Tab-separated table of C-alpha atoms and ligand atoms in Angstrom:
chain	number	residue	atom	x	y	z
I	890	MET	CA	-13.053	13.647	27.107
I	891	LYS	CA	-15.256	16.654	27.832
I	892	LYS	CA	-16.121	18.557	24.665
I	893	THR	CA	-18.525	21.134	25.989
I	894	THR	CA	-17.860	24.834	26.215
I	895	GLU	CA	-17.533	26.008	29.797
I	896	LYS	CA	-19.303	29.229	30.717
I	897	ILE	CA	-18.648	31.653	33.577
I	898	ARG	CA	-20.721	34.727	34.346
I	899	VAL	CA	-19.059	37.937	35.491
I	900	ALA	CA	-21.841	39.401	37.638
I	901	LEU	CA	-21.822	43.192	37.365
I	902	GLY	CA	-25.482	44.171	37.078
I	903	GLU	CA	-26.226	45.635	33.665
I	904	ARG	CA	-22.531	45.277	32.747
I	905	SER	CA	-22.564	41.481	33.343
I	906	TYR	CA	-21.090	39.200	30.698
I	907	ASP	CA	-20.090	35.611	29.949
I	908	ILE	CA	-16.670	34.061	29.581
I	909	SER	CA	-16.819	31.019	27.280
I	910	ILE	CA	-13.953	28.529	27.312
I	911	GLY	CA	-13.499	25.661	24.862
I	912	SER	CA	-11.203	24.151	22.289
I	913	ASN	CA	-11.491	25.033	18.590
I	914	ILE	CA	-14.406	27.392	19.162
I	915	LEU	CA	-13.238	30.385	17.075
I	916	ASP	CA	-15.584	29.408	14.239
I	917	ARG	CA	-18.581	29.722	16.562
I	918	LEU	CA	-17.884	33.294	17.639
I	919	GLY	CA	-20.100	34.981	14.995
I	920	ASP	CA	-23.264	33.102	15.999
I	921	ASN	CA	-22.671	34.110	19.595
I	922	LEU	CA	-22.689	37.800	18.736
I	923	LYS	CA	-26.202	37.779	17.279
I	924	SER	CA	-27.981	38.366	20.582
I	925	PHE	CA	-26.177	41.632	21.402
I	926	GLY	CA	-28.168	43.860	19.047
I	927	LEU	CA	-25.012	45.094	17.304
I	928	SER	CA	-24.887	47.022	14.054
I	929	PRO	CA	-23.527	45.004	11.103
I	930	ARG	CA	-20.253	46.970	11.105
I	931	ILE	CA	-17.615	45.292	13.248
I	932	ALA	CA	-13.833	45.738	13.443
I	933	ILE	CA	-11.319	43.054	14.360
I	934	ILE	CA	-8.244	44.547	16.026
I	935	SER	CA	-5.183	42.311	15.894
I	936	ASN	CA	-1.482	42.244	15.045
I	937	PRO	CA	0.660	40.801	12.226
I	938	LYS	CA	1.614	37.766	14.297
I	939	VAL	CA	-1.827	36.662	15.478
I	940	TYR	CA	-4.020	37.709	12.543
I	941	PRO	CA	-2.384	35.324	10.001
I	942	LEU	CA	-2.855	32.458	12.487
I	943	TYR	CA	-6.471	32.987	13.522
I	944	GLY	CA	-7.866	36.051	11.734
I	945	LYS	CA	-9.515	34.277	8.822
I	946	ARG	CA	-11.440	31.898	11.076
I	947	VAL	CA	-12.716	34.762	13.215
I	948	SER	CA	-13.514	36.952	10.225
I	949	ASP	CA	-15.312	34.139	8.322
I	950	SER	CA	-17.319	33.269	11.400
I	951	ILE	CA	-18.427	36.878	11.817
I	952	LYS	CA	-19.257	37.277	8.134
I	953	ASN	CA	-21.241	34.011	8.108
I	954	ALA	CA	-23.290	35.396	10.983
I	955	GLY	CA	-24.268	38.410	8.839
I	956	PHE	CA	-21.763	41.064	9.968
I	957	ASN	CA	-19.302	43.058	7.851
I	958	ALA	CA	-15.885	42.923	9.438
I	959	ILE	CA	-12.980	45.232	8.755
I	960	THR	CA	-9.563	44.457	10.189
I	961	VAL	CA	-7.207	46.924	11.837
I	962	THR	CA	-3.735	45.696	12.710
I	963	ILE	CA	-1.284	47.336	15.056
I	964	PRO	CA	2.393	46.339	15.196
I	965	ASP	CA	3.297	43.552	17.600
I	966	GLY	CA	4.793	44.756	20.883
I	967	GLU	CA	4.215	46.548	24.164
I	968	GLU	CA	5.836	49.720	22.763
I	969	TYR	CA	2.897	50.154	20.362
I	970	LYS	CA	0.315	50.130	23.158
I	971	ASP	CA	0.115	53.915	23.064
I	972	LEU	CA	-2.035	56.885	22.088
I	973	LEU	CA	-0.478	57.073	18.624
I	974	TRP	CA	-1.855	53.652	17.716
I	975	ILE	CA	-5.165	54.501	19.383
I	976	GLN	CA	-5.342	57.426	16.954
I	977	HIS	CA	-4.726	55.015	14.053
I	978	ILE	CA	-7.533	52.740	15.276
I	979	TYR	CA	-9.962	55.716	15.532
I	980	ASP	CA	-8.997	56.767	11.959
I	981	GLU	CA	-9.801	53.321	10.573
I	982	LEU	CA	-13.066	53.020	12.533
I	983	LEU	CA	-14.244	56.414	11.285
I	984	LYS	CA	-13.262	55.660	7.687
I	985	ALA	CA	-15.229	52.403	7.838
I	986	LYS	CA	-18.168	54.299	9.413
I	987	LEU	CA	-18.422	52.202	12.542
I	988	ASP	CA	-21.345	53.576	14.534
I	989	ARG	CA	-22.469	53.674	18.164
I	990	SER	CA	-23.883	50.132	17.918
I	991	SER	CA	-20.743	48.696	16.387
I	992	ALA	CA	-18.334	46.424	18.213
I	993	LEU	CA	-14.594	45.841	18.268
I	994	ILE	CA	-13.117	42.378	18.550
I	995	ALA	CA	-9.733	42.106	20.273
I	996	LEU	CA	-7.903	39.144	18.733
I	997	GLY	CA	-4.522	38.693	20.400
I	998	GLY	CA	-2.684	38.879	23.708
I	999	GLY	CA	-2.961	41.441	26.490
I	1000	VAL	CA	-1.492	44.256	24.403
I	1001	VAL	CA	-4.200	43.950	21.744
I	1002	GLY	CA	-6.839	43.439	24.451
I	1003	ASP	CA	-5.857	46.528	26.446
I	1004	ILE	CA	-5.619	48.866	23.446
I	1005	THR	CA	-8.855	47.563	21.919
I	1006	GLY	CA	-10.684	47.992	25.213
I	1007	PHE	CA	-9.427	51.560	25.501
I	1008	ALA	CA	-10.417	52.369	21.904
I	1009	ALA	CA	-13.875	50.833	22.492
I	1010	SER	CA	-14.389	52.790	25.716
I	1011	THR	CA	-13.708	56.132	24.035
I	1012	TYR	CA	-14.864	55.789	20.414
I	1013	MET	CA	-18.184	57.645	20.124
I	1014	ARG	CA	-18.306	57.813	23.948
I	1015	GLY	CA	-18.093	54.055	24.269
I	1016	ILE	CA	-19.018	51.078	22.104
I	1017	SER	CA	-19.101	47.316	22.714
I	1018	TYR	CA	-16.072	45.077	22.514
I	1019	ILE	CA	-15.395	41.372	22.650
I	1020	GLN	CA	-12.219	39.819	23.968
I	1021	VAL	CA	-10.766	36.861	22.036
I	1022	PRO	CA	-7.545	36.349	24.022
I	1023	THR	CA	-4.838	34.177	22.450
I	1024	THR	CA	-2.109	34.149	25.146
I	1025	LEU	CA	-2.504	32.303	28.436
I	1026	LEU	CA	-1.883	35.557	30.321
I	1027	ALA	CA	-4.704	37.264	28.453
I	1028	GLN	CA	-7.009	34.251	28.887
I	1029	VAL	CA	-6.605	34.097	32.667
I	1030	ASP	CA	-6.093	37.751	33.478
I	1031	SER	CA	-6.149	40.725	31.125
I	1032	SER	CA	-9.260	39.851	29.075
I	1033	VAL	CA	-11.431	39.658	32.202
I	1034	GLY	CA	-12.304	42.540	34.507
I	1035	GLY	CA	-12.493	45.563	32.232
I	1036	LYS	CA	-9.195	47.310	32.915
I	1037	THR	CA	-8.195	48.897	29.626
I	1038	GLY	CA	-5.237	51.090	28.932
I	1039	VAL	CA	-2.251	52.356	27.042
I	1040	ASN	CA	1.241	53.370	28.088
I	1041	HIS	CA	2.556	56.916	28.462
I	1042	LYS	CA	6.250	57.698	28.021
I	1043	LEU	CA	6.385	58.426	31.754
I	1044	GLY	CA	4.745	55.195	32.856
I	1045	LYS	CA	3.135	51.923	31.851
I	1046	ASN	CA	-0.690	51.685	31.760
I	1047	MET	CA	-0.938	55.296	32.952
I	1048	ILE	CA	-3.831	56.168	30.631
I	1049	GLY	CA	-6.888	53.936	30.857
I	1050	THR	CA	-10.493	53.243	31.688
I	1051	PHE	CA	-12.683	50.630	33.305
I	1052	TRP	CA	-14.825	49.307	30.466
I	1053	GLN	CA	-16.223	45.803	30.571
I	1054	PRO	CA	-16.378	43.632	27.431
I	1055	LYS	CA	-19.675	42.141	26.195
I	1056	LEU	CA	-18.153	38.661	25.945
I	1057	VAL	CA	-14.846	36.885	26.502
I	1058	TRP	CA	-14.337	34.031	24.020
I	1059	ILE	CA	-11.429	31.759	24.996
I	1060	ASP	CA	-10.205	29.119	22.561
I	1061	VAL	CA	-7.515	27.080	24.334
I	1062	ALA	CA	-6.398	25.589	20.997
I	1063	THR	CA	-4.794	28.950	20.170
I	1064	LEU	CA	-2.168	28.197	22.836
I	1065	LYS	CA	-0.632	25.567	20.512
I	1066	THR	CA	1.193	28.302	18.593
I	1067	LEU	CA	2.204	30.313	21.664
I	1068	PRO	CA	5.957	30.224	22.465
I	1069	LEU	CA	6.705	28.153	25.593
I	1070	ARG	CA	8.216	31.159	27.367
I	1071	GLU	CA	4.928	33.076	26.952
I	1072	LEU	CA	2.961	30.047	28.182
I	1073	ARG	CA	5.108	29.861	31.316
I	1074	ALA	CA	4.655	33.582	31.940
I	1075	GLY	CA	0.876	33.056	31.843
I	1076	LEU	CA	1.225	30.151	34.280
I	1077	ALA	CA	2.738	32.556	36.812
I	1078	GLU	CA	-0.648	34.309	36.970
I	1079	VAL	CA	-2.418	30.937	37.365
I	1080	ILE	CA	-0.091	30.091	40.278
I	1081	LYS	CA	-1.011	33.508	41.703
I	1082	TYR	CA	-4.716	32.530	41.796
I	1083	GLY	CA	-3.785	29.339	43.660
I	1084	VAL	CA	-1.880	31.271	46.319
I	1085	ILE	CA	-4.369	34.097	46.792
I	1086	TRP	CA	-7.603	32.100	46.655
I	1087	ASP	CA	-7.601	28.373	46.007
I	1088	GLU	CA	-5.319	25.720	47.492
I	1089	LYS	CA	-6.978	23.041	45.332
I	1090	LEU	CA	-5.880	24.886	42.193
I	1091	PHE	CA	-2.374	25.100	43.685
I	1092	ASP	CA	-2.430	21.307	44.331
I	1093	PHE	CA	-3.645	20.712	40.773
I	1094	LEU	CA	-0.739	22.744	39.396
I	1095	GLU	CA	1.702	20.715	41.497
I	1096	LEU	CA	0.265	17.385	40.372
I	1097	ASN	CA	-0.346	18.066	36.676
I	1098	ARG	CA	2.698	19.981	35.489
I	1099	ASN	CA	3.580	17.695	32.582
I	1100	LYS	CA	0.018	17.591	31.293
I	1101	ILE	CA	-0.292	21.379	31.513
I	1102	LEU	CA	3.035	22.064	29.809
I	1103	SER	CA	2.152	19.599	27.050
I	1104	LEU	CA	-1.139	21.504	26.530
I	1105	ASP	CA	-3.513	18.715	27.559
I	1106	ARG	CA	-6.919	20.128	26.665
I	1107	ASP	CA	-8.826	19.193	29.820
I	1108	SER	CA	-6.045	20.403	32.128
I	1109	LEU	CA	-5.854	23.731	30.308
I	1110	VAL	CA	-9.610	24.218	30.378
I	1111	HIS	CA	-9.600	23.406	34.101
I	1112	ILE	CA	-6.884	25.903	35.097
I	1113	ILE	CA	-8.208	28.653	32.818
I	1114	LYS	CA	-11.772	28.141	34.035
I	1115	ARG	CA	-10.747	28.198	37.685
I	1116	SER	CA	-8.596	31.308	37.151
I	1117	CYS	CA	-11.440	33.113	35.375
I	1118	GLU	CA	-13.923	32.074	38.088
I	1119	ILE	CA	-11.678	33.551	40.750
I	1120	LYS	CA	-11.071	36.758	38.797
I	1121	ALA	CA	-14.812	37.033	38.030
I	1122	GLU	CA	-15.689	36.653	41.713
I	1123	VAL	CA	-13.148	39.240	42.837
I	1124	VAL	CA	-14.112	41.746	40.118
I	1125	SER	CA	-17.827	41.263	40.831
I	1126	LYS	CA	-17.200	42.257	44.442
I	1127	ASP	CA	-14.858	45.167	43.700
I	1128	GLU	CA	-14.946	46.301	40.079
I	1129	ARG	CA	-12.873	49.477	40.559
I	1130	GLU	CA	-10.275	48.221	42.995
I	1131	SER	CA	-11.352	50.064	46.081
I	1132	GLY	CA	-10.444	47.069	48.251
I	1133	LEU	CA	-10.522	43.337	47.512
I	1134	ARG	CA	-9.395	43.579	43.856
I	1135	ALA	CA	-5.957	44.607	45.105
I	1136	ILE	CA	-5.286	40.950	46.024
I	1137	LEU	CA	-4.879	40.277	42.291
I	1138	ASN	CA	-1.683	42.303	42.584
I	1139	TYR	CA	0.091	39.654	44.684
I	1140	GLY	CA	3.659	39.510	43.351
I	1141	HIS	CA	3.072	42.644	41.291
I	1142	THR	CA	4.463	45.302	43.657
I	1143	ILE	CA	7.975	43.879	43.528
I	1144	GLY	CA	7.341	42.438	40.038
I	1145	HIS	CA	6.561	45.885	38.551
I	1146	ALA	CA	9.620	47.355	40.235
I	1147	ILE	CA	11.826	44.637	38.685
I	1148	GLU	CA	10.265	45.276	35.243
I	1149	THR	CA	10.866	49.022	35.586
I	1150	VAL	CA	14.428	48.748	36.847
I	1151	THR	CA	15.336	46.269	34.077
I	1152	GLY	CA	13.739	48.541	31.447
I	1153	TYR	CA	10.978	46.038	30.510
I	1154	LYS	CA	13.555	44.135	28.444
I	1155	ARG	CA	14.882	41.330	30.565
I	1156	TYR	CA	11.673	39.746	31.852
I	1157	LEU	CA	8.190	39.068	30.569
I	1158	HIS	CA	5.523	40.429	32.922
I	1159	GLY	CA	4.685	36.951	34.290
I	1160	GLU	CA	8.357	36.202	34.937
I	1161	ALA	CA	8.795	39.387	36.976
I	1162	VAL	CA	5.581	38.550	38.865
I	1163	ALA	CA	6.993	35.071	39.614
I	1164	ILE	CA	10.035	36.649	41.298
I	1165	GLY	CA	7.732	39.139	43.039
I	1166	MET	CA	5.540	36.329	44.418
I	1167	CYS	CA	8.584	34.548	45.898
I	1168	LEU	CA	9.951	37.726	47.480
I	1169	GLU	CA	6.586	38.896	48.807
I	1170	ALA	CA	6.053	35.419	50.319
I	1171	ARG	CA	9.456	35.767	51.985
I	1172	LEU	CA	8.395	39.152	53.344
I	1173	SER	CA	5.325	37.454	54.782
I	1174	THR	CA	7.440	34.893	56.696
I	1175	MET	CA	9.658	37.677	58.044
I	1176	LEU	CA	6.514	39.305	59.434
I	1177	LYS	CA	5.438	35.888	60.807
I	1178	PHE	CA	2.222	35.814	58.759
I	1179	ILE	CA	3.028	32.489	57.051
I	1180	ASP	CA	5.101	29.381	57.846
I	1181	ASN	CA	8.332	29.075	55.942
I	1182	ASN	CA	7.415	25.589	54.636
I	1183	LYS	CA	4.517	27.183	52.666
I	1184	VAL	CA	6.905	29.729	51.189
I	1185	VAL	CA	9.175	26.886	50.097
I	1186	ARG	CA	6.152	25.227	48.440
I	1187	ILE	CA	5.305	28.417	46.528
I	1188	LYS	CA	8.908	28.865	45.369
I	1189	SER	CA	9.219	25.190	44.340
I	1190	LEU	CA	6.045	25.344	42.253
I	1191	ILE	CA	7.229	28.501	40.521
I	1192	GLU	CA	10.624	26.974	39.759
I	1193	SER	CA	9.071	23.691	38.583
I	1194	TYR	CA	7.325	25.638	35.800
I	1195	GLY	CA	10.671	27.035	34.654
I	1196	LEU	CA	10.003	30.487	36.066
I	1197	PRO	CA	12.583	32.678	37.844
I	1198	SER	CA	12.307	32.992	41.623
I	1199	GLU	CA	15.164	35.229	42.753
I	1200	MET	CA	16.064	38.891	42.402
I	1201	PRO	CA	18.472	39.085	39.445
I	1202	ALA	CA	22.125	39.650	40.321
I	1203	GLY	CA	23.486	43.136	39.794
I	1204	ILE	CA	20.227	44.941	40.561
I	1205	ASP	CA	20.618	47.977	42.793
I	1206	ILE	CA	18.167	47.492	45.673
I	1207	LYS	CA	17.894	51.299	46.024
I	1208	ASN	CA	16.359	51.472	42.536
I	1209	ILE	CA	13.876	48.729	43.404
I	1210	LEU	CA	12.876	50.580	46.572
I	1211	SER	CA	12.340	53.914	44.849
I	1212	SER	CA	10.386	52.240	42.059
I	1213	ILE	CA	8.098	50.545	44.630
I	1214	GLN	CA	7.420	53.930	46.214
I	1215	LEU	CA	6.528	55.472	42.852
I	1216	ASP	CA	4.123	52.632	41.903
I	1217	LYS	CA	0.778	54.033	40.782
I	1218	LYS	CA	-0.920	51.795	43.313
I	1219	ALA	CA	0.984	53.338	46.240
I	1220	ILE	CA	-1.156	55.909	48.020
I	1221	ALA	CA	0.722	58.962	49.324
I	1222	GLY	CA	3.915	56.917	49.466
I	1223	GLU	CA	2.346	54.295	51.774
I	1224	LEU	CA	3.566	50.814	50.848
I	1225	LYS	CA	0.804	48.304	50.187
I	1226	PHE	CA	1.673	44.619	49.921
I	1227	ILE	CA	-0.404	41.523	49.303
I	1228	LEU	CA	1.007	38.924	51.666
I	1229	PRO	CA	0.104	35.217	51.781
I	1230	GLU	CA	-1.064	33.869	55.151
I	1231	ARG	CA	-1.414	30.298	53.855
I	1232	ILE	CA	-1.822	28.773	50.412
I	1233	GLY	CA	-5.256	29.960	49.291
I	1234	ASN	CA	-5.407	33.154	51.336
I	1235	VAL	CA	-3.692	36.548	51.405
I	1236	LYS	CA	-3.980	39.754	53.415
I	1237	ILE	CA	-3.715	43.334	52.228
I	1238	TYR	CA	-0.977	44.860	54.357
I	1239	LYS	CA	-0.511	48.626	54.457
I	1240	GLY	CA	2.170	50.710	56.059
I	1241	LEU	CA	5.028	48.221	55.832
I	1242	ASN	CA	8.158	49.389	57.603
I	1243	LYS	CA	10.721	50.201	54.900
I	1244	LYS	CA	13.493	48.672	57.013
I	1245	VAL	CA	11.825	45.243	56.838
I	1246	LEU	CA	11.503	45.558	53.072
I	1247	LYS	CA	15.160	46.581	52.726
I	1248	GLU	CA	16.262	43.706	54.938
I	1249	MET	CA	14.278	41.206	52.848
I	1250	LEU	CA	15.604	42.597	49.555
I	1251	ARG	CA	19.186	42.438	50.842
I	1252	SER	CA	18.848	38.909	52.260
M	1365	LIG	P1	1.362	40.227	24.310
M	1365	LIG	O1	0.018	40.693	23.980
M	1365	LIG	O2	2.520	41.092	23.933
M	1365	LIG	O3	1.576	38.783	23.656
M	1365	LIG	C1	2.821	38.135	23.771
M	1365	LIG	C2	3.352	37.706	22.390
M	1365	LIG	O4	2.634	36.557	21.933
M	1365	LIG	C3	3.167	38.753	21.313
M	1365	LIG	O5	4.270	38.712	20.438
M	1365	LIG	C4	1.901	38.280	20.598
M	1365	LIG	O6	1.774	38.758	19.288
M	1365	LIG	C5	2.117	36.790	20.631
M	1365	LIG	N1	0.922	35.955	20.518
M	1365	LIG	C6	-0.297	36.190	21.052
M	1365	LIG	N2	-1.077	35.111	20.873
M	1365	LIG	C7	-0.345	34.191	20.225
M	1365	LIG	C8	-0.597	32.876	19.775
M	1365	LIG	N3	-1.746	32.265	20.038
M	1365	LIG	N4	0.368	32.226	19.100
M	1365	LIG	C9	1.588	32.819	18.885
M	1365	LIG	N5	1.902	34.047	19.321
M	1365	LIG	C10	0.933	34.724	19.981
M	1365	LIG	O7	1.547	39.923	25.864
M	1365	LIG	P2	0.565	39.326	26.977
M	1365	LIG	O8	1.444	38.692	27.954
M	1365	LIG	O9	-0.564	38.570	26.395
M	1365	LIG	O10	-0.064	40.648	27.612
M	1365	LIG	C11	0.729	41.627	28.232
M	1365	LIG	C12	-0.058	42.915	28.297
M	1365	LIG	O11	-1.222	42.700	29.074
M	1365	LIG	C13	0.690	44.073	28.935
M	1365	LIG	O12	0.506	45.218	28.153
M	1365	LIG	C14	0.001	44.246	30.283
M	1365	LIG	O13	0.031	45.580	30.746
M	1365	LIG	C15	-1.393	43.800	29.960
M	1365	LIG	N6	-2.161	43.328	31.120
M	1365	LIG	C16	-3.388	43.879	31.320
M	1365	LIG	C17	-4.174	43.451	32.377
M	1365	LIG	C18	-5.552	43.999	32.547
M	1365	LIG	O14	-6.202	43.699	33.549
M	1365	LIG	N7	-6.040	44.776	31.595
M	1365	LIG	C19	-3.704	42.449	33.245
M	1365	LIG	C20	-2.450	41.907	33.012
M	1365	LIG	C21	-1.679	42.349	31.936
M	1366	LIG	N1	-4.546	42.382	36.689
M	1366	LIG	C1	-5.087	42.888	37.895
M	1366	LIG	C2	-6.498	43.351	37.777
M	1366	LIG	O1	-7.142	43.146	36.778
M	1366	LIG	O2	-7.009	43.951	38.687
């Protein structure tokens, strides 16, 4: 069994950084911060669910490496990813006299990662931060690429920055405490990487489902590493989403609309994306960009991981359509879709005829 820590470089010039992936590596985090020239004052940002599980190991590791760590917790939940809790974080950082060379450590899922990144990007005009993601979704997606943000009452992730972390430290052993539903939601994003970029990853997901769902270490490291490599490559080529990075939104146009219309209560993000990927693949067959047998393969893989694949009953298609048009990624009302052409490749398709979309949603 491989025991080494895998390392991936996100190549962004002077903003480049490493992603380290291993099992039971939380205790080694502190030593790996020594080379960054940080001040001794560090803050761990976490929540009351994750901190009791992993906080002491992270905090001891940092203290043993010669840093003083304070801890700031925010309540657990998407509804606390807002400017009010940012204000609380600033208060605690100022009280503890964190300075311009200090760093924040995000210990938790995507919510903690996004809010910590935003706080780091604005505190004293920007300080360092380290991502220690503890959900699969955060490990394969949100901790990499530097999108930070908080929600506004008029829209999710409407306030944010691009601010790259100094290091992403992924301990796959933390997934042992993650609820199965959250694990599956993260797997939707891994399936996404297979469809948009890498048929071999897609094959691996088809062939190793039981191992992955039973948290086999090597299988997890493999799928997380491959996902991070793909995200790193895409982000290196298009950090600010002026082109290529949009392919990471496969399944997200319809997925976001489903989340909005169902009030963010019925589905986890990954579950809505799973439905979105199936419907956007169907759209692609209607436009004759992909063979239907590939669409069946995508849908089967999604379903085999216990993820939803159909538009929920009782949803008003009109609401889905208007939500798609209001998406922050739509430019001047023009619909932009990421459509698979085969497994391992997608195209960015602009100017979709609304009739085709309506027909697909009604079918
Ligand atoms: P989350 O952070 O809410 O975590 C899900 C739940 O799991 C929470 O209750 C959390 O406390 C708990 N948890 C976390 N780690 C755990 C562990 N190891 N054991 C037990 N419980 C654990 O949700 P998420 O899915 O990780 O992230 C969703 C957020 O990520 C959203 O706010 C979304 O907007 C954001 N996001 C950001 C990007 C980006 O590029 N910045 C990309 C995708 C998603
Ligand atoms: N989650 C999509 C992106 O980071 O661009």
